[in-house]
Amino acid sequence: MTPQVDGDEEADDSPYPEVRACVSNIDDPDTPALTVRMWLIGLTLCSLAGCTNVVLSLRWPTVWIGPTVITYVQAALLDHVALRSADVICVRLLAYLVGKAMEHFMPIRVWTVPSWLPLFGGQAFSMNPGPFNIKEHGLIFMMSNSSVNTPMGFDMVLTARKYYGLQLGP
């Protein structure tokens, strides 16, 4: 696929027609992104995906929630490992469904932080600032993707214990 750029296109527009068809190059600055709803859904999915991957990395065949947010299953066949994907869980779809549900069920009310708090004192916020939008969804997706890989330090501790007989902790 080669990029095709016409002379009369805007500078911010993508040279790829597929991207131009799917992604708008116009940003609405009034659309909220860092909302309570985004932090709540993002941190919950981040914690669930990370904890699930660490716990499930201890078994064979390993099941994990991969960076493409589809569950992958590794199975040993003879001397090599075959990777088969199964559409079991999709965090993007789950985030969208939870976001839309929170849009309808969270209270539409504005709270004011007490003025005696040093950093956020006197500011107002809403738990439900409006419809669930693409900015919130994109940030939730980025947050959940950052936690899906098993920490390398965890792999080193397990390798030292299993293959070298070293106890690196209590």
PDB file of C-alpha atoms in Angstrom:
ATOM      1  CA  MET A   1       0.000   0.000   0.000  1.00  0.00           C
ATOM      2  CA  THR A   2       1.562   3.263  -1.073  1.00  0.00           C
ATOM      3  CA  PRO A   3       0.438   6.622   0.245  1.00  0.00           C
ATOM      4  CA  GLN A   4      -1.313   8.867  -2.240  1.00  0.00           C
ATOM      5  CA  VAL A   5      -1.326  12.546  -1.454  1.00  0.00           C
ATOM      6  CA  ASP A   6      -3.189  15.076  -3.565  1.00  0.00           C
ATOM      7  CA  GLY A   7      -1.962  18.628  -3.728  1.00  0.00           C
ATOM      8  CA  ASP A   8      -5.201  20.110  -2.374  1.00  0.00           C
ATOM      9  CA  GLU A   9      -5.477  17.946   0.765  1.00  0.00           C
ATOM     10  CA  GLU A  10      -4.990  19.392   4.205  1.00  0.00           C
ATOM     11  CA  ALA A  11      -1.603  18.924   5.842  1.00  0.00           C
ATOM     12  CA  ASP A  12      -3.146  17.039   8.787  1.00  0.00           C
ATOM     13  CA  ASP A  13      -4.969  14.533   6.605  1.00  0.00           C
ATOM     14  CA  SER A  14      -3.571  11.010   6.326  1.00  0.00           C
ATOM     15  CA  PRO A  15      -2.046   9.991   3.003  1.00  0.00           C
ATOM     16  CA  TYR A  16      -3.764   6.606   3.271  1.00  0.00           C
ATOM     17  CA  PRO A  17      -7.376   6.462   2.027  1.00  0.00           C
ATOM     18  CA  GLU A  18      -8.297   3.710   4.511  1.00  0.00           C
ATOM     19  CA  VAL A  19      -7.232   5.879   7.437  1.00  0.00           C
ATOM     20  CA  ARG A  20      -9.018   8.942   6.022  1.00  0.00           C
ATOM     21  CA  ALA A  21     -12.214   6.897   5.717  1.00  0.00           C
ATOM     22  CA  CYS A  22     -12.119   5.733   9.352  1.00  0.00           C
ATOM     23  CA  VAL A  23     -10.418   8.455  11.380  1.00  0.00           C
ATOM     24  CA  SER A  24     -11.433  12.090  11.533  1.00  0.00           C
ATOM     25  CA  ASN A  25      -8.636  14.638  11.502  1.00  0.00           C
ATOM     26  CA  ILE A  26     -10.827  17.206  13.269  1.00  0.00           C
ATOM     27  CA  ASP A  27     -10.652  17.343  17.057  1.00  0.00           C
ATOM     28  CA  ASP A  28     -13.447  18.639  19.232  1.00  0.00           C
ATOM     29  CA  PRO A  29     -11.694  20.376  22.161  1.00  0.00           C
ATOM     30  CA  ASP A  30     -14.925  20.360  24.185  1.00  0.00           C
ATOM     31  CA  THR A  31     -15.016  16.548  24.330  1.00  0.00           C
ATOM     32  CA  PRO A  32     -13.784  15.452  27.777  1.00  0.00           C
ATOM     33  CA  ALA A  33     -11.042  12.837  27.857  1.00  0.00           C
ATOM     34  CA  LEU A  34      -9.650  12.530  31.397  1.00  0.00           C
ATOM     35  CA  THR A  35     -12.937  11.745  33.108  1.00  0.00           C
ATOM     36  CA  VAL A  36     -13.673   9.790  36.269  1.00  0.00           C
ATOM     37  CA  ARG A  37     -15.399   7.220  34.081  1.00  0.00           C
ATOM     38  CA  MET A  38     -12.269   6.739  31.933  1.00  0.00           C
ATOM     39  CA  TRP A  39      -9.996   6.341  34.973  1.00  0.00           C
ATOM     40  CA  LEU A  40     -12.369   3.904  36.660  1.00  0.00           C
ATOM     41  CA  ILE A  41     -12.842   1.658  33.615  1.00  0.00           C
ATOM     42  CA  GLY A  42      -9.197   1.928  32.517  1.00  0.00           C
ATOM     43  CA  LEU A  43      -7.664   1.104  35.887  1.00  0.00           C
ATOM     44  CA  THR A  44     -10.114  -1.759  36.438  1.00  0.00           C
ATOM     45  CA  LEU A  45      -9.361  -3.352  33.049  1.00  0.00           C
ATOM     46  CA  CYS A  46      -5.645  -2.663  33.532  1.00  0.00           C
ATOM     47  CA  SER A  47      -5.646  -4.459  36.876  1.00  0.00           C
ATOM     48  CA  LEU A  48      -7.741  -7.373  35.661  1.00  0.00           C
ATOM     49  CA  ALA A  49      -5.675  -7.956  32.515  1.00  0.00           C
ATOM     50  CA  GLY A  50      -2.345  -7.671  34.346  1.00  0.00           C
ATOM     51  CA  CYS A  51      -3.317  -9.918  37.258  1.00  0.00           C
ATOM     52  CA  THR A  52      -4.884 -12.473  34.943  1.00  0.00           C
ATOM     53  CA  ASN A  53      -1.752 -12.651  32.794  1.00  0.00           C
ATOM     54  CA  VAL A  54       0.583 -13.070  35.771  1.00  0.00           C
ATOM     55  CA  VAL A  55      -1.536 -15.831  37.310  1.00  0.00           C
ATOM     56  CA  LEU A  56      -2.102 -17.660  34.027  1.00  0.00           C
ATOM     57  CA  SER A  57       1.566 -17.404  32.991  1.00  0.00           C
ATOM     58  CA  LEU A  58       2.363 -20.044  35.621  1.00  0.00           C
ATOM     59  CA  ARG A  59       0.588 -22.845  33.781  1.00  0.00           C
ATOM     60  CA  TRP A  60       1.267 -24.743  30.554  1.00  0.00           C
ATOM     61  CA  PRO A  61      -0.152 -24.328  27.978  1.00  0.00           C
ATOM     62  CA  THR A  62      -0.102 -20.633  28.744  1.00  0.00           C
ATOM     63  CA  VAL A  63      -3.233 -18.573  28.246  1.00  0.00           C
ATOM     64  CA  TRP A  64      -2.873 -14.802  28.225  1.00  0.00           C
ATOM     65  CA  ILE A  65      -4.578 -11.644  27.092  1.00  0.00           C
ATOM     66  CA  GLY A  66      -2.270 -10.427  24.351  1.00  0.00           C
ATOM     67  CA  PRO A  67      -1.402  -6.897  23.227  1.00  0.00           C
ATOM     68  CA  THR A  68      -3.997  -7.128  20.483  1.00  0.00           C
ATOM     69  CA  VAL A  69      -6.469  -7.727  23.303  1.00  0.00           C
ATOM     70  CA  ILE A  70      -7.555 -11.130  22.073  1.00  0.00           C
ATOM     71  CA  THR A  71      -6.889 -14.179  24.196  1.00  0.00           C
ATOM     72  CA  TYR A  72      -4.180 -16.385  22.767  1.00  0.00           C
ATOM     73  CA  VAL A  73      -3.558 -20.025  23.584  1.00  0.00           C
ATOM     74  CA  GLN A  74      -0.146 -21.621  23.258  1.00  0.00           C
ATOM     75  CA  ALA A  75      -0.061 -25.360  22.739  1.00  0.00           C
ATOM     76  CA  ALA A  76       3.008 -27.570  22.437  1.00  0.00           C
ATOM     77  CA  LEU A  77       3.019 -29.705  19.293  1.00  0.00           C
ATOM     78  CA  LEU A  78       6.043 -32.018  19.012  1.00  0.00           C
ATOM     79  CA  ASP A  79       9.119 -29.759  19.266  1.00  0.00           C
ATOM     80  CA  HIS A  80       7.579 -26.400  18.439  1.00  0.00           C
ATOM     81  CA  VAL A  81       4.907 -24.168  19.859  1.00  0.00           C
ATOM     82  CA  ALA A  82       1.809 -23.418  17.810  1.00  0.00           C
ATOM     83  CA  LEU A  83      -0.021 -20.180  18.445  1.00  0.00           C
ATOM     84  CA  ARG A  84      -3.780 -20.358  17.998  1.00  0.00           C
ATOM     85  CA  SER A  85      -5.986 -17.365  18.566  1.00  0.00           C
ATOM     86  CA  ALA A  86      -9.425 -17.675  20.040  1.00  0.00           C
ATOM     87  CA  ASP A  87     -11.864 -14.788  20.165  1.00  0.00           C
ATOM     88  CA  VAL A  88     -12.699 -15.294  23.819  1.00  0.00           C
ATOM     89  CA  ILE A  89     -12.349 -11.831  25.303  1.00  0.00           C
ATOM     90  CA  CYS A  90     -12.001  -8.429  23.700  1.00  0.00           C
ATOM     91  CA  VAL A  91     -11.160  -5.657  26.137  1.00  0.00           C
ATOM     92  CA  ARG A  92     -12.011  -2.989  23.583  1.00  0.00           C
ATOM     93  CA  LEU A  93     -15.551  -4.258  23.260  1.00  0.00           C
ATOM     94  CA  LEU A  94     -15.839  -4.715  27.016  1.00  0.00           C
ATOM     95  CA  ALA A  95     -14.590  -1.162  27.621  1.00  0.00           C
ATOM     96  CA  TYR A  96     -17.123   0.227  25.158  1.00  0.00           C
ATOM     97  CA  LEU A  97     -20.012  -1.702  26.694  1.00  0.00           C
ATOM     98  CA  VAL A  98     -19.068  -0.733  30.253  1.00  0.00           C
ATOM     99  CA  GLY A  99     -18.569   2.895  29.163  1.00  0.00           C
ATOM    100  CA  LYS A 100     -21.995   3.042  27.540  1.00  0.00           C
ATOM    101  CA  ALA A 101     -23.585   1.431  30.605  1.00  0.00           C
ATOM    102  CA  MET A 102     -21.858   3.927  32.899  1.00  0.00           C
ATOM    103  CA  GLU A 103     -23.047   6.731  30.627  1.00  0.00           C
ATOM    104  CA  HIS A 104     -26.632   5.725  31.345  1.00  0.00           C
ATOM    105  CA  PHE A 105     -26.381   4.701  35.016  1.00  0.00           C
ATOM    106  CA  MET A 106     -23.905   7.152  36.586  1.00  0.00           C
ATOM    107  CA  PRO A 107     -25.452  10.214  38.190  1.00  0.00           C
ATOM    108  CA  ILE A 108     -25.494  13.443  36.198  1.00  0.00           C
ATOM    109  CA  ARG A 109     -24.427  15.800  38.933  1.00  0.00           C
ATOM    110  CA  VAL A 110     -21.590  18.250  39.501  1.00  0.00           C
ATOM    111  CA  TRP A 111     -19.510  17.929  42.667  1.00  0.00           C
ATOM    112  CA  THR A 112     -17.120  20.541  44.031  1.00  0.00           C
ATOM    113  CA  VAL A 113     -13.880  19.496  45.718  1.00  0.00           C
ATOM    114  CA  PRO A 114     -13.479  21.137  49.158  1.00  0.00           C
ATOM    115  CA  SER A 115     -11.372  24.287  48.942  1.00  0.00           C
ATOM    116  CA  TRP A 116      -9.053  23.207  51.779  1.00  0.00           C
ATOM    117  CA  LEU A 117      -7.456  20.490  49.582  1.00  0.00           C
ATOM    118  CA  PRO A 118      -4.146  21.896  48.301  1.00  0.00           C
ATOM    119  CA  LEU A 119      -4.030  20.685  44.686  1.00  0.00           C
ATOM    120  CA  PHE A 120      -7.631  20.299  43.513  1.00  0.00           C
ATOM    121  CA  GLY A 121      -9.433  22.520  46.008  1.00  0.00           C
ATOM    122  CA  GLY A 122     -12.433  24.420  44.715  1.00  0.00           C
ATOM    123  CA  GLN A 123     -12.608  22.642  41.349  1.00  0.00           C
ATOM    124  CA  ALA A 124     -15.844  21.123  40.100  1.00  0.00           C
ATOM    125  CA  PHE A 125     -16.176  17.759  38.377  1.00  0.00           C
ATOM    126  CA  SER A 126     -18.898  15.443  37.159  1.00  0.00           C
ATOM    127  CA  MET A 127     -18.962  11.669  37.342  1.00  0.00           C
ATOM    128  CA  ASN A 128     -20.927  11.628  34.073  1.00  0.00           C
ATOM    129  CA  PRO A 129     -19.808  14.520  31.843  1.00  0.00           C
ATOM    130  CA  GLY A 130     -21.861  13.364  28.851  1.00  0.00           C
ATOM    131  CA  PRO A 131     -21.875  10.596  26.260  1.00  0.00           C
ATOM    132  CA  PHE A 132     -19.072   8.032  26.263  1.00  0.00           C
ATOM    133  CA  ASN A 133     -16.723   9.277  23.540  1.00  0.00           C
ATOM    134  CA  ILE A 134     -13.878   8.090  21.353  1.00  0.00           C
ATOM    135  CA  LYS A 135     -11.232   9.909  23.422  1.00  0.00           C
ATOM    136  CA  GLU A 136     -12.199   8.048  26.584  1.00  0.00           C
ATOM    137  CA  HIS A 137     -12.358   4.780  24.667  1.00  0.00           C
ATOM    138  CA  GLY A 138      -8.918   5.322  23.142  1.00  0.00           C
ATOM    139  CA  LEU A 139      -7.343   6.148  26.503  1.00  0.00           C
ATOM    140  CA  ILE A 140      -8.918   3.071  28.118  1.00  0.00           C
ATOM    141  CA  PHE A 141      -7.557   0.935  25.284  1.00  0.00           C
ATOM    142  CA  MET A 142      -4.044   2.372  25.744  1.00  0.00           C
ATOM    143  CA  MET A 143      -4.170   1.850  29.504  1.00  0.00           C
ATOM    144  CA  SER A 144      -5.292  -1.765  29.232  1.00  0.00           C
ATOM    145  CA  ASN A 145      -2.693  -2.551  26.546  1.00  0.00           C
ATOM    146  CA  SER A 146       0.109  -1.248  28.745  1.00  0.00           C
ATOM    147  CA  SER A 147      -0.577  -3.884  31.389  1.00  0.00           C
ATOM    148  CA  VAL A 148      -1.027  -7.071  29.381  1.00  0.00           C
ATOM    149  CA  ASN A 149       2.619  -8.176  29.284  1.00  0.00           C
ATOM    150  CA  THR A 150       3.990 -10.215  32.165  1.00  0.00           C
ATOM    151  CA  PRO A 151       6.752  -8.284  33.976  1.00  0.00           C
ATOM    152  CA  MET A 152      10.221  -9.467  32.970  1.00  0.00           C
ATOM    153  CA  GLY A 153      11.353  -9.445  36.584  1.00  0.00           C
ATOM    154  CA  PHE A 154       8.656 -11.992  37.361  1.00  0.00           C
ATOM    155  CA  ASP A 155      10.003 -14.260  34.602  1.00  0.00           C
ATOM    156  CA  MET A 156      13.544 -13.939  35.952  1.00  0.00           C
ATOM    157  CA  VAL A 157      12.478 -14.915  39.474  1.00  0.00           C
ATOM    158  CA  LEU A 158      10.628 -17.978  38.155  1.00  0.00           C
ATOM    159  CA  THR A 159      13.584 -19.002  35.953  1.00  0.00           C
ATOM    160  CA  ALA A 160      16.063 -18.652  38.829  1.00  0.00           C
ATOM    161  CA  ARG A 161      13.838 -20.764  41.075  1.00  0.00           C
ATOM    162  CA  LYS A 162      13.067 -23.493  38.528  1.00  0.00           C
ATOM    163  CA  TYR A 163      16.351 -23.959  36.643  1.00  0.00           C
ATOM    164  CA  TYR A 164      19.003 -22.760  39.104  1.00  0.00           C
ATOM    165  CA  GLY A 165      17.449 -23.603  42.464  1.00  0.00           C
ATOM    166  CA  LEU A 166      17.878 -20.027  43.739  1.00  0.00           C
ATOM    167  CA  GLN A 167      15.390 -18.633  46.211  1.00  0.00           C
ATOM    168  CA  LEU A 168      15.358 -14.870  45.512  1.00  0.00           C
ATOM    169  CA  GLY A 169      12.840 -13.939  48.146  1.00  0.00           C
ATOM    170  CA  PRO A 170      11.321 -15.069  51.438  1.00  0.00           C
TER     171      PRO A 170
END
